[in-house]
PDB file of C-alpha atoms in Angstrom:
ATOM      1  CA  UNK A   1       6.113 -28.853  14.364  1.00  0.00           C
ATOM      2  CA  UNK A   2       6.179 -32.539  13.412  1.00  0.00           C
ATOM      3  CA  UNK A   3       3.119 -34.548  13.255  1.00  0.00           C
ATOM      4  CA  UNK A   4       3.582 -35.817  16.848  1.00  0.00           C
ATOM      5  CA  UNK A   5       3.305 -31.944  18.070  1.00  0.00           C
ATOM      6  CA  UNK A   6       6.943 -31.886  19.097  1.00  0.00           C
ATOM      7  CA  UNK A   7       8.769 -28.707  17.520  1.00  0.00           C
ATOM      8  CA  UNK A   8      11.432 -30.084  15.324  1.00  0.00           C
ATOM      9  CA  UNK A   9      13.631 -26.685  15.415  1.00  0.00           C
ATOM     10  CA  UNK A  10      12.936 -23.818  18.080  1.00  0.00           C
ATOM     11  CA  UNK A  11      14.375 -19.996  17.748  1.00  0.00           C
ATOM     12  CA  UNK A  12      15.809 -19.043  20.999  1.00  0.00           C
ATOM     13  CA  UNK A  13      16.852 -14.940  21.092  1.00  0.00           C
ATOM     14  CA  UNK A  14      20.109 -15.096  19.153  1.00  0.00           C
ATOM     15  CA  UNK A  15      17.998 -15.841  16.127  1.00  0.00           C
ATOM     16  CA  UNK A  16      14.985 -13.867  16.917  1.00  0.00           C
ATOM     17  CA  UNK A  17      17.373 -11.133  17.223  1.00  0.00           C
ATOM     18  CA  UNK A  18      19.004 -11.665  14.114  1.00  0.00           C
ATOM     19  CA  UNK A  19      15.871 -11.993  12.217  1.00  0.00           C
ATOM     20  CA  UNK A  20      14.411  -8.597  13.770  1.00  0.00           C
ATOM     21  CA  UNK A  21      17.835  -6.613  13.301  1.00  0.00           C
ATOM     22  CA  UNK A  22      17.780  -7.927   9.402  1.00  0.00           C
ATOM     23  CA  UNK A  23      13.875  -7.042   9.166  1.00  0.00           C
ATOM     24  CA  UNK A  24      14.474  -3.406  10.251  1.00  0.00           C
ATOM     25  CA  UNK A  25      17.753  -2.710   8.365  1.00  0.00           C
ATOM     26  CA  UNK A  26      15.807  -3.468   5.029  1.00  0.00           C
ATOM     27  CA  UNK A  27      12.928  -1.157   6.873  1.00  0.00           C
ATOM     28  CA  UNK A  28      15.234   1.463   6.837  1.00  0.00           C
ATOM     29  CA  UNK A  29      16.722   1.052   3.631  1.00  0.00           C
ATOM     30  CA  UNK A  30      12.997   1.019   2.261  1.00  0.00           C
ATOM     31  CA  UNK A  31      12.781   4.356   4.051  1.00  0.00           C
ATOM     32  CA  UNK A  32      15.874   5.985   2.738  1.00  0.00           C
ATOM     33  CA  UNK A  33      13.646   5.665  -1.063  1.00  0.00           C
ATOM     34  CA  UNK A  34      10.687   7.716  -0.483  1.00  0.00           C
ATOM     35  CA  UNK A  35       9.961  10.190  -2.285  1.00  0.00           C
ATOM     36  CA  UNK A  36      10.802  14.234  -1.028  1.00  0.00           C
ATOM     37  CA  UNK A  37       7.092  14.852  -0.222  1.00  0.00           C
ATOM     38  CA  UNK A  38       8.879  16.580   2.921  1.00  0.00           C
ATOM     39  CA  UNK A  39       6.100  14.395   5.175  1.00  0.00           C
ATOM     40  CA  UNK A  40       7.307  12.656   8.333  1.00  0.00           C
ATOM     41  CA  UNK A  41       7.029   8.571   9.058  1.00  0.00           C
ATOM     42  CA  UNK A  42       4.475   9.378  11.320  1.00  0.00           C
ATOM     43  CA  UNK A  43       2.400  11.519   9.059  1.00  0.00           C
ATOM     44  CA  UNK A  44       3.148   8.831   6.168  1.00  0.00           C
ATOM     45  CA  UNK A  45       2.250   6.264   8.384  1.00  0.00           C
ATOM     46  CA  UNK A  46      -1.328   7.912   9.535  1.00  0.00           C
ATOM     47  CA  UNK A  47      -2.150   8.284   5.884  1.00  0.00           C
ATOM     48  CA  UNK A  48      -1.448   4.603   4.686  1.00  0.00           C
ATOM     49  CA  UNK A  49      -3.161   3.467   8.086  1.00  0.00           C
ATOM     50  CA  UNK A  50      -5.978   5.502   7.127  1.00  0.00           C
ATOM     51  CA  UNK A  51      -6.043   3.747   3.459  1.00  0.00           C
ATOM     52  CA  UNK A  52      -5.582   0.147   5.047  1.00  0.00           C
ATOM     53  CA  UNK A  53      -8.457   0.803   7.583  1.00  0.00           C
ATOM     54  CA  UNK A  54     -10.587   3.262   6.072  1.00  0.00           C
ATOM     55  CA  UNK A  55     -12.374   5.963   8.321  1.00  0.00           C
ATOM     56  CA  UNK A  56     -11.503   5.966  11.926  1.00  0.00           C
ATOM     57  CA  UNK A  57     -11.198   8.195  15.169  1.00  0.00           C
ATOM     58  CA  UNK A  58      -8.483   9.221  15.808  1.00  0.00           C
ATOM     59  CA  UNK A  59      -8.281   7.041  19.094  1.00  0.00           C
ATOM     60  CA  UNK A  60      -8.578   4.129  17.245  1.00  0.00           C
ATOM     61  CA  UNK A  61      -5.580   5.514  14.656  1.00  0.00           C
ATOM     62  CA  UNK A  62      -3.696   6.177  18.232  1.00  0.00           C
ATOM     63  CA  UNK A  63      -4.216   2.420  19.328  1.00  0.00           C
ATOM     64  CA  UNK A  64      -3.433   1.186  16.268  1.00  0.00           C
ATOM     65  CA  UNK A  65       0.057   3.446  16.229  1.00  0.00           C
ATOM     66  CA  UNK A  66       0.190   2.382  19.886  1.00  0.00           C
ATOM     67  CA  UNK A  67       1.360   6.309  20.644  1.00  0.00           C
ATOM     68  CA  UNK A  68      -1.525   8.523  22.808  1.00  0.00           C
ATOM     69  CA  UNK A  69      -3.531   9.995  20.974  1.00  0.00           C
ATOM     70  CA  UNK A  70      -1.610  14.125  22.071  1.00  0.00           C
ATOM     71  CA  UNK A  71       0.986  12.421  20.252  1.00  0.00           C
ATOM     72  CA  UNK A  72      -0.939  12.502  17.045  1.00  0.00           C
ATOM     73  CA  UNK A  73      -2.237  15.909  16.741  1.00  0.00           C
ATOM     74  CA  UNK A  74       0.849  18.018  15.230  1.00  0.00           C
ATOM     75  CA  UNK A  75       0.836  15.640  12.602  1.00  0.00           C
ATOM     76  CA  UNK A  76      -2.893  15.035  11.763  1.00  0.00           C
ATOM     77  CA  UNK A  77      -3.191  19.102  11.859  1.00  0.00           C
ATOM     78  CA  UNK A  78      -0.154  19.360   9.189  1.00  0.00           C
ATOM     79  CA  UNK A  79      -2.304  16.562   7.159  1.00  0.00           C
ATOM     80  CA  UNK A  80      -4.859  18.661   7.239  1.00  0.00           C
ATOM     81  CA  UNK A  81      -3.041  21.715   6.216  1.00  0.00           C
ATOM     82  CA  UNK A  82      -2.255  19.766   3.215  1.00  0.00           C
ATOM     83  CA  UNK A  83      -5.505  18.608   2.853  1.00  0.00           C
ATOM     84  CA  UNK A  84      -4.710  14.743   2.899  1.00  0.00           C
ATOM     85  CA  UNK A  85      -7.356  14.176   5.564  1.00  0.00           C
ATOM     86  CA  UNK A  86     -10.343  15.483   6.732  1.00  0.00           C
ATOM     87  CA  UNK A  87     -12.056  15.363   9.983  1.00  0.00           C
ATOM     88  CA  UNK A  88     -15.139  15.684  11.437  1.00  0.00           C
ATOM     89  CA  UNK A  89     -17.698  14.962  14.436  1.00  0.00           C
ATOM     90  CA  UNK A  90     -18.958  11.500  14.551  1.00  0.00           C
ATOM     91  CA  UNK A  91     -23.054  11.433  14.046  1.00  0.00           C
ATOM     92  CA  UNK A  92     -23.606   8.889  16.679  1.00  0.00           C
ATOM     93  CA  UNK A  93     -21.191  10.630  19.342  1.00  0.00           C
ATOM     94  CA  UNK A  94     -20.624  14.361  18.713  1.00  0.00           C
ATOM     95  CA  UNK A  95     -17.564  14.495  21.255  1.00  0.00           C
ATOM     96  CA  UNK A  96     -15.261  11.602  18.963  1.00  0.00           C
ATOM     97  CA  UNK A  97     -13.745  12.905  15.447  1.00  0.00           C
ATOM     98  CA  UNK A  98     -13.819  10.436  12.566  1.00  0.00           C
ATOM     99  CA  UNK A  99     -10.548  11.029  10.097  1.00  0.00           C
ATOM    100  CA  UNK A 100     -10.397  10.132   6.570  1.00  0.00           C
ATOM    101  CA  UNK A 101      -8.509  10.548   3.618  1.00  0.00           C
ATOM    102  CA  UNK A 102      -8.852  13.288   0.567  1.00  0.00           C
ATOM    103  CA  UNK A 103      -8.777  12.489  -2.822  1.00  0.00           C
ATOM    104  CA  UNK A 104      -5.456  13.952  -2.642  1.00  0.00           C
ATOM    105  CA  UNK A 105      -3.991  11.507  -0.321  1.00  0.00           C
ATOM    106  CA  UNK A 106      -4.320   8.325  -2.884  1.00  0.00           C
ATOM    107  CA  UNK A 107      -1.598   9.709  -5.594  1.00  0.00           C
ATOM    108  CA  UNK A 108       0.977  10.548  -2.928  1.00  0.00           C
ATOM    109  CA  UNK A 109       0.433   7.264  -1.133  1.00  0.00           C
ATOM    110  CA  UNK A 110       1.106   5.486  -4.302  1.00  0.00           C
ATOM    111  CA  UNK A 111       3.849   7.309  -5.191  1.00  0.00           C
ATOM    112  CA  UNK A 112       5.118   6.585  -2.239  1.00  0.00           C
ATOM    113  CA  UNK A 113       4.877   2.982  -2.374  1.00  0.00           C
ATOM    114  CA  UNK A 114       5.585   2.658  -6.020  1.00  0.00           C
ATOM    115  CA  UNK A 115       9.377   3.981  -5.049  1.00  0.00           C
ATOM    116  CA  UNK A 116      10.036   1.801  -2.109  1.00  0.00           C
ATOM    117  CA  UNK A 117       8.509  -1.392  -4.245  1.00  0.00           C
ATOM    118  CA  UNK A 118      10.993  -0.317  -6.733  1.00  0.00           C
ATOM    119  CA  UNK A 119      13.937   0.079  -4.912  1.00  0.00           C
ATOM    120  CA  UNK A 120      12.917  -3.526  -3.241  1.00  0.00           C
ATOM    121  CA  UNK A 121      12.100  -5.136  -6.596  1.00  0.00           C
ATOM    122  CA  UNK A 122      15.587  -3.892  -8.161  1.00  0.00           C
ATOM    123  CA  UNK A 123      17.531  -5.048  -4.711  1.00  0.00           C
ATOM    124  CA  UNK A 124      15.430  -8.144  -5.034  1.00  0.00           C
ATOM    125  CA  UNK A 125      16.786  -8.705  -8.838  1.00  0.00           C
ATOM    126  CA  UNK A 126      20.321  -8.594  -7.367  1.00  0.00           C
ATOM    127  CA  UNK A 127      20.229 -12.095  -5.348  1.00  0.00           C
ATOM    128  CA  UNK A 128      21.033 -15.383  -7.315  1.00  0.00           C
ATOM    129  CA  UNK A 129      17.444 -17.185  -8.022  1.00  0.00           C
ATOM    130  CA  UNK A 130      17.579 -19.639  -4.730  1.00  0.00           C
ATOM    131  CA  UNK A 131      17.664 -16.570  -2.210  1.00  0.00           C
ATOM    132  CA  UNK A 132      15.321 -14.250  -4.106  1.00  0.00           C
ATOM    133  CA  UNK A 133      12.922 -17.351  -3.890  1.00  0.00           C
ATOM    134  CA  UNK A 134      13.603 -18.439  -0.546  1.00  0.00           C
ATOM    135  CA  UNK A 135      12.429 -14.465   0.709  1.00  0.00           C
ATOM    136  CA  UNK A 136       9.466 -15.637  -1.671  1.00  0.00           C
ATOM    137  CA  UNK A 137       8.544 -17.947   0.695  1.00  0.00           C
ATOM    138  CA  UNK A 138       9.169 -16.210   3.938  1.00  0.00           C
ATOM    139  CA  UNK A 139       6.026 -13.758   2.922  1.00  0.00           C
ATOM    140  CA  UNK A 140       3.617 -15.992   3.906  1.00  0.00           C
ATOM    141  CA  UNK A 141       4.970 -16.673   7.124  1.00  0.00           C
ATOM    142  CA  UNK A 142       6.145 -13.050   8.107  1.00  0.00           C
ATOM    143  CA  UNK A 143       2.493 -12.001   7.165  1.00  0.00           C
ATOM    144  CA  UNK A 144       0.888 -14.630   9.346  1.00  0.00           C
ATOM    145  CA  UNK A 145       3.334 -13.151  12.120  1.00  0.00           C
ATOM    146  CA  UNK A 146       2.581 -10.152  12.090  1.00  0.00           C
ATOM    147  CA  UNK A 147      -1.100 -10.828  11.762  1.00  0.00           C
ATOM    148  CA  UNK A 148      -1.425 -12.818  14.870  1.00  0.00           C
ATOM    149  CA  UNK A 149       1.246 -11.021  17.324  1.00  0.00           C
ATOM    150  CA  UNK A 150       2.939 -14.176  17.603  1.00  0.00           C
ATOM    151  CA  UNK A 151       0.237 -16.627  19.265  1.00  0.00           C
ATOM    152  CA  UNK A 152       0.472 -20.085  18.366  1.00  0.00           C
ATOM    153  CA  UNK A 153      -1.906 -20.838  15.115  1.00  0.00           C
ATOM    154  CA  UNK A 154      -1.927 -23.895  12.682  1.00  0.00           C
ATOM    155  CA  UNK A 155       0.383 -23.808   9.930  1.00  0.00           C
ATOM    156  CA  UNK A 156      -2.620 -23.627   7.352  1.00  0.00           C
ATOM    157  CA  UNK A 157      -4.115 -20.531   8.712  1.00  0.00           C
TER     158      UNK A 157
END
């Protein structure tokens, strides 16, 4: 946006489409490098929710999956099995379930991440210097994107 307010380039659904069909193919590639821990997305996904947001019910982990919280329980009970989680009844409401992770959880999360960061850093290493640092820029912006859902906010924060 210029200083006058007017937008000096807008992204009609060609590009927006472009941009999310590139975002998800490196997704996917990043997925292909995980390590054999023979754990799904989802269950992956609960666990590094979990580490991002700390204890929560397992309503809020549904809302924040945006899936019903039915859709959760084969997974969280296999988490449990493996004893990456723990749950248990909420002190100030005996009927919710608060879910948090083990001591066991942190090294596989970690590994985890370590071998997708890797396989990104090396990929990274391959671009010439001007379009490794032009994705160094775009980080910024994609997190403030993703942060606010899209709703207008000023370009300092």
């Amino acid at each position: 946006m210029s200083e006058s307010g007017v937008h000096l380039w807008s992204v009609g659904t060609e590009e927006a489409t472009s941009l999310r069909e590139a975002m998800m193919a490196v997704t996917r590639q990043a997925r292909r490098h995980r390590p054999a821990h023979g754990m799904t997305m989802t269950q992956v996904g609960i666990l590094g929710d979990l580490d991002r947001h700390g204890v929560s019910t397992v309503a809020e982990l549904a809302e924040r999956a945006q899936v019903k919280v039915q859709s959760l329980t084969l997974s969280m009970n296999r988490l449990e099995e493996l004893g990456l989680i723990t749950r248990r009844a909420d002190p100030e409401d005996r009927r919710r379930q608060l879910v948090e992770l083990t001591e066991d959880a942190h090294p596989l999360l970690a590994s985890d991440r370590r071998q997708r960061d890797e396989w990104l850093a090396q990929a990274l290493n391959t671009l010439p210097d001007t379009e490794r640092g032009l994705l160094m820029l775009c980080i910024p912006v994609l997190r403030r994107l993703a942060e606010t859902g899209g709703e207008a906010q000023p370009e300092d924060g």
